[in-house]
Amino acid sequence: MLNNFKIDNETKSGQCKKGILNYFVANGNSTIQELAKEVNLSVPTVTKALGELLNVGYINEYGKQETGEGRHPTLYGLNPDSGYFVGVEIKEGFVNLGMINFRGDLVDIENDKPCRIDNTMESIEELCELVKQFIDKSGVNKDKVLNVLFSIAGRVNAKSGYSHTIYNFTEQPLTTLFSEKLNYPTSIENDTRAYAFGEYMVGNVNGERDVLFVNASWGLGLGIIINGELYTGRSGFAGEIGHMHLYNNEILCHCGKKGCLETEASGRALYRIVKERIKAGESSSLTQTKGNDFTLEDIIDAVNAEDPLCIDVVERIGYAIGETVANLINVFNPELVVIGGILARTGIFLQQAVNASVRKYTLNLVNKDTRLCLSKLNERGGIIGACLLARKIVLG
Ligand SMILES: [Zn+2]
């Protein structure tokens, strides 16, 4: 029964049940009286819906509320084992896999699983095999896996189920293909939006409803949350700040255009500039420890080990990111801007450069409204966000 998680959205009773489940997601265990007030329905209506949710196993009783004196109303909350959600984060040459239970607790996580990632059916098959193995290994009842969400870089239309940057060769929606191969309901989302949702739900967002999330990884993406909801744009392509044309630098971007922000402000840019400057004769501890064969992760480690060249390049990139964040603050007037992605692992080195640039280029009054911080979840944000988004899609 549980894998056919369908609480219809059409009837009042279905909407009431979804409202109750979403209230538990946001607030934890509650009494009937609290629920009735929050979902704006009568106590008898809520009592009936709760009874049905108890019967199908989605919620449990959690004892009595300690109220000091008088009656002690019963507390209800989500049954963590009534459903599971899987997130699959597709990176370059590897994937990260995660699973949460119905309450949102992380059940299992596997990072950096090597996987052929290219635009072929073989790649999709290898990816699906890894997902199957991950679910098998977790030992959960497979009938209770309610959704598998794939987090994919580039242009992703979550509504239509098509990915347009990778896996764009299939006639049918990618989600249909994934569901056929896996035998689970599946969904897809842009990687930065999934990461932004993770940060919103369990990261460095503390009640703010208008949030911008800058994903400074190999590329540079923006997750936009307006009044607590992810903003996708018409077709799911919103937030492509990395491809804003900002420079006349003659550097070709991987998107095919030139002079994109990403060519000067991203992990890819960090890697290129450090390589160029070392080649031009500048010294760095990197070449002593790694020779010329270093990775982006090595550069991040070198920054944190206080290598002057790598710090200098990260500061320059932070300043460029800050210029764009300042423009975004002027446009959106957000409560909070979170900077995440691999570059955020350089901590204060990146943040101070972003702060300096934001202070310089924002309108003073607008800037005063906005808190700026680094991601709390760091590289786990993407996979946690994918799992939580899978649950949101099911709960509606
Ligand atoms: Zn570009």
PDB file of N, CA and C in Angstrom, residues 197-275:
ATOM      1  N   PHE A 197      17.567  23.935  -1.769  1.00  0.00           N
ATOM      2  CA  PHE A 197      16.458  23.431  -0.952  1.00  0.00           C
ATOM      3  C   PHE A 197      16.987  22.756   0.320  1.00  0.00           C
ATOM      4  N   GLY A 198      18.092  22.017   0.202  1.00  0.00           N
ATOM      5  CA  GLY A 198      18.712  21.394   1.381  1.00  0.00           C
ATOM      6  C   GLY A 198      19.128  22.438   2.397  1.00  0.00           C
ATOM      7  N   GLU A 199      19.758  23.494   1.900  1.00  0.00           N
ATOM      8  CA  GLU A 199      20.218  24.570   2.788  1.00  0.00           C
ATOM      9  C   GLU A 199      19.012  25.259   3.443  1.00  0.00           C
ATOM     10  N   TYR A 200      17.945  25.402   2.669  1.00  0.00           N
ATOM     11  CA  TYR A 200      16.733  26.044   3.186  1.00  0.00           C
ATOM     12  C   TYR A 200      16.101  25.203   4.304  1.00  0.00           C
ATOM     13  N   MET A 201      16.063  23.906   4.101  1.00  0.00           N
ATOM     14  CA  MET A 201      15.375  23.032   5.057  1.00  0.00           C
ATOM     15  C   MET A 201      16.195  22.756   6.314  1.00  0.00           C
ATOM     16  N   VAL A 202      17.481  22.439   6.142  1.00  0.00           N
ATOM     17  CA  VAL A 202      18.264  22.003   7.310  1.00  0.00           C
ATOM     18  C   VAL A 202      19.632  22.668   7.403  1.00  0.00           C
ATOM     19  N   GLY A 203      19.871  23.694   6.618  1.00  0.00           N
ATOM     20  CA  GLY A 203      21.186  24.335   6.630  1.00  0.00           C
ATOM     21  C   GLY A 203      21.187  25.647   7.385  1.00  0.00           C
ATOM     22  N   ASN A 204      21.793  26.646   6.731  1.00  0.00           N
ATOM     23  CA  ASN A 204      22.033  27.918   7.422  1.00  0.00           C
ATOM     24  C   ASN A 204      20.881  28.915   7.287  1.00  0.00           C
ATOM     25  N   VAL A 205      19.698  28.440   6.965  1.00  0.00           N
ATOM     26  CA  VAL A 205      18.531  29.322   6.847  1.00  0.00           C
ATOM     27  C   VAL A 205      17.721  29.192   8.139  1.00  0.00           C
ATOM     28  N   ASN A 206      17.544  30.302   8.810  1.00  0.00           N
ATOM     29  CA  ASN A 206      16.835  30.263  10.098  1.00  0.00           C
ATOM     30  C   ASN A 206      15.552  31.076  10.027  1.00  0.00           C
ATOM     31  N   GLY A 207      14.592  30.550   9.320  1.00  0.00           N
ATOM     32  CA  GLY A 207      13.300  31.224   9.254  1.00  0.00           C
ATOM     33  C   GLY A 207      13.171  32.230   8.127  1.00  0.00           C
ATOM     34  N   GLU A 208      14.294  32.543   7.445  1.00  0.00           N
ATOM     35  CA  GLU A 208      14.189  33.488   6.324  1.00  0.00           C
ATOM     36  C   GLU A 208      13.390  32.833   5.195  1.00  0.00           C
ATOM     37  N   ARG A 209      12.572  33.638   4.511  1.00  0.00           N
ATOM     38  CA  ARG A 209      11.697  33.097   3.456  1.00  0.00           C
ATOM     39  C   ARG A 209      12.159  33.519   2.068  1.00  0.00           C
ATOM     40  N   ASP A 210      12.921  34.606   1.981  1.00  0.00           N
ATOM     41  CA  ASP A 210      13.427  35.073   0.680  1.00  0.00           C
ATOM     42  C   ASP A 210      14.950  34.918   0.690  1.00  0.00           C
ATOM     43  N   VAL A 211      15.389  33.874   0.008  1.00  0.00           N
ATOM     44  CA  VAL A 211      16.784  33.466   0.137  1.00  0.00           C
ATOM     45  C   VAL A 211      17.399  33.254  -1.246  1.00  0.00           C
ATOM     46  N   LEU A 212      18.619  33.745  -1.414  1.00  0.00           N
ATOM     47  CA  LEU A 212      19.380  33.430  -2.623  1.00  0.00           C
ATOM     48  C   LEU A 212      20.511  32.493  -2.229  1.00  0.00           C
ATOM     49  N   PHE A 213      20.707  31.460  -3.023  1.00  0.00           N
ATOM     50  CA  PHE A 213      21.756  30.493  -2.726  1.00  0.00           C
ATOM     51  C   PHE A 213      22.708  30.441  -3.916  1.00  0.00           C
ATOM     52  N   VAL A 214      23.969  30.836  -3.675  1.00  0.00           N
ATOM     53  CA  VAL A 214      24.970  30.847  -4.747  1.00  0.00           C
ATOM     54  C   VAL A 214      25.791  29.568  -4.644  1.00  0.00           C
ATOM     55  N   ASN A 215      25.733  28.762  -5.693  1.00  0.00           N
ATOM     56  CA  ASN A 215      26.472  27.503  -5.712  1.00  0.00           C
ATOM     57  C   ASN A 215      27.780  27.705  -6.461  1.00  0.00           C
ATOM     58  N   ALA A 216      28.864  27.913  -5.687  1.00  0.00           N
ATOM     59  CA  ALA A 216      30.175  28.172  -6.292  1.00  0.00           C
ATOM     60  C   ALA A 216      30.948  26.864  -6.351  1.00  0.00           C
ATOM     61  N   SER A 217      30.672  26.072  -7.358  1.00  0.00           N
ATOM     62  CA  SER A 217      31.354  24.783  -7.535  1.00  0.00           C
ATOM     63  C   SER A 217      32.206  24.866  -8.794  1.00  0.00           C
ATOM     64  N   TRP A 218      32.238  23.822  -9.632  1.00  0.00           N
ATOM     65  CA  TRP A 218      32.956  23.934 -10.909  1.00  0.00           C
ATOM     66  C   TRP A 218      32.362  25.074 -11.710  1.00  0.00           C
ATOM     67  N   GLY A 219      31.034  25.145 -11.703  1.00  0.00           N
ATOM     68  CA  GLY A 219      30.347  26.263 -12.347  1.00  0.00           C
ATOM     69  C   GLY A 219      29.840  27.220 -11.276  1.00  0.00           C
ATOM     70  N   LEU A 220      28.961  28.125 -11.693  1.00  0.00           N
ATOM     71  CA  LEU A 220      28.383  29.078 -10.740  1.00  0.00           C
ATOM     72  C   LEU A 220      26.881  29.152 -11.006  1.00  0.00           C
ATOM     73  N   GLY A 221      26.085  28.686 -10.046  1.00  0.00           N
ATOM     74  CA  GLY A 221      24.632  28.680 -10.236  1.00  0.00           C
ATOM     75  C   GLY A 221      23.941  29.430  -9.114  1.00  0.00           C
ATOM     76  N   LEU A 222      22.668  29.717  -9.317  1.00  0.00           N
ATOM     77  CA  LEU A 222      21.889  30.436  -8.311  1.00  0.00           C
ATOM     78  C   LEU A 222      20.581  29.704  -8.054  1.00  0.00           C
ATOM     79  N   GLY A 223      20.320  29.422  -6.768  1.00  0.00           N
ATOM     80  CA  GLY A 223      19.020  28.907  -6.372  1.00  0.00           C
ATOM     81  C   GLY A 223      18.229  30.062  -5.781  1.00  0.00           C
ATOM     82  N   ILE A 224      16.997  30.228  -6.233  1.00  0.00           N
ATOM     83  CA  ILE A 224      16.186  31.373  -5.807  1.00  0.00           C
ATOM     84  C   ILE A 224      14.998  30.847  -5.003  1.00  0.00           C
ATOM     85  N   ILE A 225      14.870  31.289  -3.751  1.00  0.00           N
ATOM     86  CA  ILE A 225      13.727  30.893  -2.933  1.00  0.00           C
ATOM     87  C   ILE A 225      12.936  32.158  -2.606  1.00  0.00           C
ATOM     88  N   ILE A 226      11.708  32.183  -3.062  1.00  0.00           N
ATOM     89  CA  ILE A 226      10.853  33.357  -2.847  1.00  0.00           C
ATOM     90  C   ILE A 226       9.671  32.932  -1.987  1.00  0.00           C
ATOM     91  N   ASN A 227       9.517  33.582  -0.872  1.00  0.00           N
ATOM     92  CA  ASN A 227       8.451  33.249   0.080  1.00  0.00           C
ATOM     93  C   ASN A 227       8.410  31.752   0.385  1.00  0.00           C
ATOM     94  N   GLY A 228       9.579  31.166   0.593  1.00  0.00           N
ATOM     95  CA  GLY A 228       9.668  29.764   0.995  1.00  0.00           C
ATOM     96  C   GLY A 228       9.545  28.750  -0.113  1.00  0.00           C
ATOM     97  N   GLU A 229       9.398  29.207  -1.366  1.00  0.00           N
ATOM     98  CA  GLU A 229       9.245  28.270  -2.482  1.00  0.00           C
ATOM     99  C   GLU A 229      10.386  28.451  -3.478  1.00  0.00           C
ATOM    100  N   LEU A 230      10.873  27.326  -4.022  1.00  0.00           N
ATOM    101  CA  LEU A 230      11.894  27.403  -5.059  1.00  0.00           C
ATOM    102  C   LEU A 230      11.314  28.054  -6.298  1.00  0.00           C
ATOM    103  N   TYR A 231      12.029  29.023  -6.832  1.00  0.00           N
ATOM    104  CA  TYR A 231      11.592  29.665  -8.068  1.00  0.00           C
ATOM    105  C   TYR A 231      12.304  28.992  -9.236  1.00  0.00           C
ATOM    106  N   THR A 232      11.536  28.524 -10.237  1.00  0.00           N
ATOM    107  CA  THR A 232      12.146  27.776 -11.342  1.00  0.00           C
ATOM    108  C   THR A 232      12.162  28.553 -12.648  1.00  0.00           C
ATOM    109  N   GLY A 233      11.324  29.586 -12.754  1.00  0.00           N
ATOM    110  CA  GLY A 233      11.116  30.205 -14.057  1.00  0.00           C
ATOM    111  C   GLY A 233      10.153  29.358 -14.874  1.00  0.00           C
ATOM    112  N   ARG A 234       9.871  29.785 -16.096  1.00  0.00           N
ATOM    113  CA  ARG A 234       8.850  29.114 -16.891  1.00  0.00           C
ATOM    114  C   ARG A 234       9.182  27.649 -17.161  1.00  0.00           C
ATOM    115  N   SER A 235      10.422  27.368 -17.540  1.00  0.00           N
ATOM    116  CA  SER A 235      10.782  26.003 -17.943  1.00  0.00           C
ATOM    117  C   SER A 235      11.816  25.365 -17.043  1.00  0.00           C
ATOM    118  N   GLY A 236      12.104  25.990 -15.907  1.00  0.00           N
ATOM    119  CA  GLY A 236      13.090  25.409 -14.995  1.00  0.00           C
ATOM    120  C   GLY A 236      14.497  25.904 -15.235  1.00  0.00           C
ATOM    121  N   PHE A 237      14.652  26.948 -16.009  1.00  0.00           N
ATOM    122  CA  PHE A 237      16.006  27.374 -16.365  1.00  0.00           C
ATOM    123  C   PHE A 237      16.471  28.608 -15.583  1.00  0.00           C
ATOM    124  N   ALA A 238      15.690  29.051 -14.609  1.00  0.00           N
ATOM    125  CA  ALA A 238      16.067  30.255 -13.860  1.00  0.00           C
ATOM    126  C   ALA A 238      17.351  30.020 -13.071  1.00  0.00           C
ATOM    127  N   GLY A 239      18.108  31.069 -12.851  1.00  0.00           N
ATOM    128  CA  GLY A 239      19.261  30.995 -11.954  1.00  0.00           C
ATOM    129  C   GLY A 239      20.598  30.750 -12.632  1.00  0.00           C
ATOM    130  N   GLU A 240      20.637  30.852 -13.973  1.00  0.00           N
ATOM    131  CA  GLU A 240      21.899  30.563 -14.678  1.00  0.00           C
ATOM    132  C   GLU A 240      22.833  31.772 -14.641  1.00  0.00           C
ATOM    133  N   ILE A 241      23.205  32.207 -13.440  1.00  0.00           N
ATOM    134  CA  ILE A 241      24.038  33.423 -13.356  1.00  0.00           C
ATOM    135  C   ILE A 241      25.426  33.208 -13.931  1.00  0.00           C
ATOM    136  N   GLY A 242      25.901  31.962 -13.917  1.00  0.00           N
ATOM    137  CA  GLY A 242      27.252  31.690 -14.420  1.00  0.00           C
ATOM    138  C   GLY A 242      27.415  32.068 -15.878  1.00  0.00           C
ATOM    139  N   HIS A 243      26.298  32.124 -16.593  1.00  0.00           N
ATOM    140  CA  HIS A 243      26.384  32.411 -18.028  1.00  0.00           C
ATOM    141  C   HIS A 243      25.921  33.826 -18.368  1.00  0.00           C
ATOM    142  N   MET A 244      25.905  34.691 -17.367  1.00  0.00           N
ATOM    143  CA  MET A 244      25.678  36.098 -17.666  1.00  0.00           C
ATOM    144  C   MET A 244      26.931  36.614 -18.370  1.00  0.00           C
ATOM    145  N   HIS A 245      26.742  37.375 -19.457  1.00  0.00           N
ATOM    146  CA  HIS A 245      27.901  37.897 -20.172  1.00  0.00           C
ATOM    147  C   HIS A 245      28.431  39.133 -19.436  1.00  0.00           C
ATOM    148  N   LEU A 246      29.633  39.012 -18.868  1.00  0.00           N
ATOM    149  CA  LEU A 246      30.162  40.123 -18.074  1.00  0.00           C
ATOM    150  C   LEU A 246      31.566  40.564 -18.484  1.00  0.00           C
ATOM    151  N   TYR A 247      32.254  39.716 -19.240  1.00  0.00           N
ATOM    152  CA  TYR A 247      33.658  40.040 -19.530  1.00  0.00           C
ATOM    153  C   TYR A 247      33.941  40.017 -21.035  1.00  0.00           C
ATOM    154  N   ASN A 248      34.838  40.877 -21.467  1.00  0.00           N
ATOM    155  CA  ASN A 248      35.344  40.787 -22.845  1.00  0.00           C
ATOM    156  C   ASN A 248      36.724  40.125 -22.775  1.00  0.00           C
ATOM    157  N   ASN A 249      36.739  38.893 -22.275  1.00  0.00           N
ATOM    158  CA  ASN A 249      38.029  38.252 -22.007  1.00  0.00           C
ATOM    159  C   ASN A 249      38.423  37.209 -23.047  1.00  0.00           C
ATOM    160  N   GLU A 250      37.599  37.015 -24.040  1.00  0.00           N
ATOM    161  CA  GLU A 250      37.900  36.047 -25.108  1.00  0.00           C
ATOM    162  C   GLU A 250      38.079  34.621 -24.585  1.00  0.00           C
ATOM    163  N   ILE A 251      37.600  34.372 -23.363  1.00  0.00           N
ATOM    164  CA  ILE A 251      37.688  32.991 -22.846  1.00  0.00           C
ATOM    165  C   ILE A 251      36.386  32.282 -23.184  1.00  0.00           C
ATOM    166  N   LEU A 252      36.524  31.158 -23.883  1.00  0.00           N
ATOM    167  CA  LEU A 252      35.331  30.388 -24.240  1.00  0.00           C
ATOM    168  C   LEU A 252      34.798  29.661 -23.012  1.00  0.00           C
ATOM    169  N   CYS A 253      33.501  29.794 -22.801  1.00  0.00           N
ATOM    170  CA  CYS A 253      32.854  29.089 -21.690  1.00  0.00           C
ATOM    171  C   CYS A 253      32.441  27.708 -22.192  1.00  0.00           C
ATOM    172  N   HIS A 254      32.262  26.766 -21.276  1.00  0.00           N
ATOM    173  CA  HIS A 254      31.862  25.419 -21.709  1.00  0.00           C
ATOM    174  C   HIS A 254      30.457  25.407 -22.305  1.00  0.00           C
ATOM    175  N   CYS A 255      29.693  26.516 -22.123  1.00  0.00           N
ATOM    176  CA  CYS A 255      28.353  26.599 -22.717  1.00  0.00           C
ATOM    177  C   CYS A 255      28.432  26.965 -24.188  1.00  0.00           C
ATOM    178  N   GLY A 256      29.616  27.349 -24.664  1.00  0.00           N
ATOM    179  CA  GLY A 256      29.778  27.707 -26.070  1.00  0.00           C
ATOM    180  C   GLY A 256      29.873  29.212 -26.291  1.00  0.00           C
ATOM    181  N   LYS A 257      29.433  30.012 -25.320  1.00  0.00           N
ATOM    182  CA  LYS A 257      29.544  31.467 -25.447  1.00  0.00           C
ATOM    183  C   LYS A 257      30.918  31.896 -24.920  1.00  0.00           C
ATOM    184  N   LYS A 258      31.196  33.184 -24.981  1.00  0.00           N
ATOM    185  CA  LYS A 258      32.451  33.642 -24.369  1.00  0.00           C
ATOM    186  C   LYS A 258      32.188  34.815 -23.438  1.00  0.00           C
ATOM    187  N   GLY A 259      33.107  34.974 -22.489  1.00  0.00           N
ATOM    188  CA  GLY A 259      32.988  36.094 -21.557  1.00  0.00           C
ATOM    189  C   GLY A 259      31.942  35.898 -20.467  1.00  0.00           C
ATOM    190  N   CYS A 260      31.482  34.644 -20.247  1.00  0.00           N
ATOM    191  CA  CYS A 260      30.508  34.389 -19.182  1.00  0.00           C
ATOM    192  C   CYS A 260      31.149  34.646 -17.813  1.00  0.00           C
ATOM    193  N   LEU A 261      30.321  34.986 -16.836  1.00  0.00           N
ATOM    194  CA  LEU A 261      30.804  35.180 -15.458  1.00  0.00           C
ATOM    195  C   LEU A 261      31.616  33.970 -14.989  1.00  0.00           C
ATOM    196  N   GLU A 262      31.142  32.798 -15.344  1.00  0.00           N
ATOM    197  CA  GLU A 262      31.790  31.556 -14.919  1.00  0.00           C
ATOM    198  C   GLU A 262      33.247  31.436 -15.383  1.00  0.00           C
ATOM    199  N   THR A 263      33.589  32.140 -16.477  1.00  0.00           N
ATOM    200  CA  THR A 263      34.971  32.050 -16.960  1.00  0.00           C
ATOM    201  C   THR A 263      35.949  32.752 -16.011  1.00  0.00           C
ATOM    202  N   GLU A 264      35.413  33.618 -15.125  1.00  0.00           N
ATOM    203  CA  GLU A 264      36.285  34.332 -14.185  1.00  0.00           C
ATOM    204  C   GLU A 264      35.928  34.051 -12.719  1.00  0.00           C
ATOM    205  N   ALA A 265      34.770  33.461 -12.482  1.00  0.00           N
ATOM    206  CA  ALA A 265      34.315  33.309 -11.089  1.00  0.00           C
ATOM    207  C   ALA A 265      33.640  31.962 -10.884  1.00  0.00           C
ATOM    208  N   SER A 266      34.454  30.934 -10.691  1.00  0.00           N
ATOM    209  CA  SER A 266      33.933  29.576 -10.488  1.00  0.00           C
ATOM    210  C   SER A 266      35.112  28.679 -10.129  1.00  0.00           C
ATOM    211  N   GLY A 267      34.832  27.440  -9.793  1.00  0.00           N
ATOM    212  CA  GLY A 267      35.904  26.475  -9.536  1.00  0.00           C
ATOM    213  C   GLY A 267      36.743  26.263 -10.782  1.00  0.00           C
ATOM    214  N   ARG A 268      36.056  26.237 -11.915  1.00  0.00           N
ATOM    215  CA  ARG A 268      36.767  26.055 -13.189  1.00  0.00           C
ATOM    216  C   ARG A 268      37.745  27.206 -13.420  1.00  0.00           C
ATOM    217  N   ALA A 269      37.304  28.434 -13.106  1.00  0.00           N
ATOM    218  CA  ALA A 269      38.174  29.609 -13.273  1.00  0.00           C
ATOM    219  C   ALA A 269      39.341  29.551 -12.281  1.00  0.00           C
ATOM    220  N   LEU A 270      39.058  29.137 -11.054  1.00  0.00           N
ATOM    221  CA  LEU A 270      40.115  29.022 -10.036  1.00  0.00           C
ATOM    222  C   LEU A 270      41.217  28.090 -10.535  1.00  0.00           C
ATOM    223  N   TYR A 271      40.785  26.958 -11.045  1.00  0.00           N
ATOM    224  CA  TYR A 271      41.729  25.952 -11.536  1.00  0.00           C
ATOM    225  C   TYR A 271      42.561  26.521 -12.694  1.00  0.00           C
ATOM    226  N   ARG A 272      41.877  27.165 -13.635  1.00  0.00           N
ATOM    227  CA  ARG A 272      42.583  27.701 -14.813  1.00  0.00           C
ATOM    228  C   ARG A 272      43.587  28.785 -14.411  1.00  0.00           C
ATOM    229  N   ILE A 273      43.161  29.706 -13.547  1.00  0.00           N
ATOM    230  CA  ILE A 273      44.028  30.851 -13.221  1.00  0.00           C
ATOM    231  C   ILE A 273      45.257  30.391 -12.418  1.00  0.00           C
ATOM    232  N   VAL A 274      45.039  29.471 -11.460  1.00  0.00           N
ATOM    233  CA  VAL A 274      46.182  28.970 -10.680  1.00  0.00           C
ATOM    234  C   VAL A 274      47.177  28.274 -11.608  1.00  0.00           C
ATOM    235  N   LYS A 275      46.660  27.449 -12.522  1.00  0.00           N
ATOM    236  CA  LYS A 275      47.543  26.752 -13.489  1.00  0.00           C
ATOM    237  C   LYS A 275      48.340  27.765 -14.316  1.00  0.00           C
TER     238      LYS A 275
END
